[in-house]
Amino acid sequence: MNPTRPTNPPLLRCAAVVACRNEADLLSQHLPLWIAEGLEVVIIDHSSNDATRAVAEAWLGRGVLAVQRLEWLGEFSLEQQLAAKEAAIQGLEHDWVVHLDTDEW
């Protein structure tokens, strides 16, 4: 703890739920920014075949709360993705939860 800088707990505990597929480049850029803003993040990996999961797992315990897998059914399904996000949100105890895409910062 730095004695010259007081530490205050955040007014609200905020989380983000991010579903992504093959977004390793964007996730590696934006995940540190979200965490620096005070968000705790749940990543839903939509069965990526790039380094998306590895990027997310590298931040476990350092701002990423969980990395979950969502089965790829051959095409994008917003309904499937929103159901996975809703299930992830149900497991959180945060004051505020947002859902983000990997291209948002």
C-alpha positions as protocol buffer text, in pm:
chain_id: "A"
residue {
  index: 1
  type: MET
  ca { x: 0 y: 0 z: 0 }
}
residue {
  index: 2
  type: ASN
  ca { x: 132 y: 343 z: -93 }
}
residue {
  index: 3
  type: PRO
  ca { x: 103 y: 572 z: 214 }
}
residue {
  index: 4
  type: THR
  ca { x: 93 y: 888 z: -1 }
}
residue {
  index: 5
  type: ARG
  ca { x: -207 y: 773 z: -195 }
}
residue {
  index: 6
  type: PRO
  ca { x: -521 y: 676 z: -3 }
}
residue {
  index: 7
  type: THR
  ca { x: -706 y: 371 z: -122 }
}
residue {
  index: 8
  type: ASN
  ca { x: -1080 y: 399 z: -135 }
}
residue {
  index: 9
  type: PRO
  ca { x: -1308 y: 111 z: -220 }
}
residue {
  index: 10
  type: PRO
  ca { x: -1513 y: 166 z: -534 }
}
residue {
  index: 11
  type: LEU
  ca { x: -1860 y: 308 z: -484 }
}
residue {
  index: 12
  type: LEU
  ca { x: -2005 y: 28 z: -697 }
}
residue {
  index: 13
  type: ARG
  ca { x: -1868 y: -314 z: -775 }
}
residue {
  index: 14
  type: CYS
  ca { x: -1893 y: -342 z: -1153 }
}
residue {
  index: 15
  type: ALA
  ca { x: -1856 y: -642 z: -1380 }
}
residue {
  index: 16
  type: ALA
  ca { x: -1854 y: -695 z: -1754 }
}
residue {
  index: 17
  type: VAL
  ca { x: -1961 y: -1006 z: -1940 }
}
residue {
  index: 18
  type: VAL
  ca { x: -1796 y: -1046 z: -2279 }
}
residue {
  index: 19
  type: ALA
  ca { x: -1879 y: -1315 z: -2533 }
}
residue {
  index: 20
  type: CYS
  ca { x: -1627 y: -1351 z: -2812 }
}
residue {
  index: 21
  type: ARG
  ca { x: -1513 y: -1584 z: -3087 }
}
residue {
  index: 22
  type: ASN
  ca { x: -1169 y: -1562 z: -3248 }
}
residue {
  index: 23
  type: GLU
  ca { x: -1105 y: -1216 z: -3104 }
}
residue {
  index: 24
  type: ALA
  ca { x: -759 y: -1268 z: -2948 }
}
residue {
  index: 25
  type: ASP
  ca { x: -615 y: -948 z: -3096 }
}
residue {
  index: 26
  type: LEU
  ca { x: -898 y: -722 z: -2978 }
}
residue {
  index: 27
  type: LEU
  ca { x: -928 y: -899 z: -2643 }
}
residue {
  index: 28
  type: SER
  ca { x: -558 y: -858 z: -2571 }
}
residue {
  index: 29
  type: GLN
  ca { x: -592 y: -484 z: -2642 }
}
residue {
  index: 30
  type: HIS
  ca { x: -914 y: -410 z: -2457 }
}
residue {
  index: 31
  type: LEU
  ca { x: -916 y: -650 z: -2162 }
}
residue {
  index: 32
  type: PRO
  ca { x: -641 y: -455 z: -1978 }
}
residue {
  index: 33
  type: LEU
  ca { x: -832 y: -131 z: -2041 }
}
residue {
  index: 34
  type: TRP
  ca { x: -1157 y: -268 z: -1896 }
}
residue {
  index: 35
  type: ILE
  ca { x: -972 y: -399 z: -1591 }
}
residue {
  index: 36
  type: ALA
  ca { x: -790 y: -66 z: -1544 }
}
residue {
  index: 37
  type: GLU
  ca { x: -1133 y: 102 z: -1540 }
}
residue {
  index: 38
  type: GLY
  ca { x: -1230 y: -117 z: -1245 }
}
residue {
  index: 39
  type: LEU
  ca { x: -1437 y: -382 z: -1421 }
}
residue {
  index: 40
  type: GLU
  ca { x: -1418 y: -744 z: -1316 }
}
residue {
  index: 41
  type: VAL
  ca { x: -1469 y: -950 z: -1631 }
}
residue {
  index: 42
  type: VAL
  ca { x: -1630 y: -1280 z: -1723 }
}
residue {
  index: 43
  type: ILE
  ca { x: -1524 y: -1402 z: -2067 }
}
residue {
  index: 44
  type: ILE
  ca { x: -1749 y: -1637 z: -2262 }
}
residue {
  index: 45
  type: ASP
  ca { x: -1536 y: -1797 z: -2531 }
}
residue {
  index: 46
  type: HIS
  ca { x: -1758 y: -1904 z: -2818 }
}
residue {
  index: 47
  type: SER
  ca { x: -1533 y: -2201 z: -2908 }
}
residue {
  index: 48
  type: SER
  ca { x: -1254 y: -1990 z: -3056 }
}
residue {
  index: 49
  type: ASN
  ca { x: -986 y: -2158 z: -3261 }
}
residue {
  index: 50
  type: ASP
  ca { x: -731 y: -1880 z: -3210 }
}
residue {
  index: 51
  type: ALA
  ca { x: -561 y: -1762 z: -2889 }
}
residue {
  index: 52
  type: THR
  ca { x: -875 y: -1598 z: -2743 }
}
residue {
  index: 53
  type: ARG
  ca { x: -905 y: -1841 z: -2453 }
}
residue {
  index: 54
  type: ALA
  ca { x: -532 y: -1819 z: -2373 }
}
residue {
  index: 55
  type: VAL
  ca { x: -548 y: -1438 z: -2366 }
}
residue {
  index: 56
  type: ALA
  ca { x: -846 y: -1448 z: -2129 }
}
residue {
  index: 57
  type: GLU
  ca { x: -694 y: -1714 z: -1903 }
}
residue {
  index: 58
  type: ALA
  ca { x: -372 y: -1511 z: -1871 }
}
residue {
  index: 59
  type: TRP
  ca { x: -580 y: -1252 z: -1679 }
}
residue {
  index: 60
  type: LEU
  ca { x: -754 y: -1496 z: -1445 }
}
residue {
  index: 61
  type: GLY
  ca { x: -725 y: -1365 z: -1091 }
}
residue {
  index: 62
  type: ARG
  ca { x: -603 y: -1028 z: -1220 }
}
residue {
  index: 63
  type: GLY
  ca { x: -938 y: -884 z: -1325 }
}
residue {
  index: 64
  type: VAL
  ca { x: -1088 y: -1183 z: -1504 }
}
residue {
  index: 65
  type: LEU
  ca { x: -1324 y: -1374 z: -1277 }
}
residue {
  index: 66
  type: ALA
  ca { x: -1394 y: -1666 z: -1510 }
}
residue {
  index: 67
  type: VAL
  ca { x: -1346 y: -1795 z: -1862 }
}
residue {
  index: 68
  type: GLN
  ca { x: -1643 y: -1999 z: -1978 }
}
residue {
  index: 69
  type: ARG
  ca { x: -1688 y: -2197 z: -2298 }
}
residue {
  index: 70
  type: LEU
  ca { x: -1990 y: -2164 z: -2522 }
}
residue {
  index: 71
  type: GLU
  ca { x: -2035 y: -2435 z: -2782 }
}
residue {
  index: 72
  type: TRP
  ca { x: -2022 y: -2318 z: -3144 }
}
residue {
  index: 73
  type: LEU
  ca { x: -2324 y: -2452 z: -3333 }
}
residue {
  index: 74
  type: GLY
  ca { x: -2198 y: -2362 z: -3679 }
}
residue {
  index: 75
  type: GLU
  ca { x: -2338 y: -2011 z: -3695 }
}
residue {
  index: 76
  type: PHE
  ca { x: -2379 y: -1704 z: -3477 }
}
residue {
  index: 77
  type: SER
  ca { x: -2682 y: -1715 z: -3249 }
}
residue {
  index: 78
  type: LEU
  ca { x: -2761 y: -1402 z: -3052 }
}
residue {
  index: 79
  type: GLU
  ca { x: -3019 y: -1598 z: -2853 }
}
residue {
  index: 80
  type: GLN
  ca { x: -2757 y: -1857 z: -2750 }
}
residue {
  index: 81
  type: GLN
  ca { x: -2507 y: -1586 z: -2662 }
}
residue {
  index: 82
  type: LEU
  ca { x: -2754 y: -1382 z: -2456 }
}
residue {
  index: 83
  type: ALA
  ca { x: -2864 y: -1696 z: -2269 }
}
residue {
  index: 84
  type: ALA
  ca { x: -2499 y: -1766 z: -2180 }
}
residue {
  index: 85
  type: LYS
  ca { x: -2453 y: -1405 z: -2066 }
}
residue {
  index: 86
  type: GLU
  ca { x: -2768 y: -1421 z: -1855 }
}
residue {
  index: 87
  type: ALA
  ca { x: -2644 y: -1740 z: -1687 }
}
residue {
  index: 88
  type: ALA
  ca { x: -2306 y: -1578 z: -1617 }
}
residue {
  index: 89
  type: ILE
  ca { x: -2473 y: -1268 z: -1472 }
}
residue {
  index: 90
  type: GLN
  ca { x: -2686 y: -1481 z: -1238 }
}
residue {
  index: 91
  type: GLY
  ca { x: -2365 y: -1600 z: -1072 }
}
residue {
  index: 92
  type: LEU
  ca { x: -2236 y: -1250 z: -1000 }
}
residue {
  index: 93
  type: GLU
  ca { x: -2289 y: -1040 z: -688 }
}
residue {
  index: 94
  type: HIS
  ca { x: -2192 y: -705 z: -840 }
}
residue {
  index: 95
  type: ASP
  ca { x: -2387 y: -381 z: -813 }
}
residue {
  index: 96
  type: TRP
  ca { x: -2373 y: -319 z: -1187 }
}
residue {
  index: 97
  type: VAL
  ca { x: -2315 y: -554 z: -1481 }
}
residue {
  index: 98
  type: VAL
  ca { x: -2259 y: -453 z: -1842 }
}
residue {
  index: 99
  type: HIS
  ca { x: -2219 y: -666 z: -2147 }
}
residue {
  index: 100
  type: LEU
  ca { x: -1943 y: -567 z: -2383 }
}
residue {
  index: 101
  type: ASP
  ca { x: -1813 y: -671 z: -2720 }
}
residue {
  index: 102
  type: THR
  ca { x: -1440 y: -704 z: -2773 }
}
residue {
  index: 103
  type: ASP
  ca { x: -1430 y: -393 z: -2991 }
}
residue {
  index: 104
  type: GLU
  ca { x: -1567 y: -168 z: -2712 }
}
residue {
  index: 105
  type: TRP
  ca { x: -1349 y: 28 z: -2474 }
}
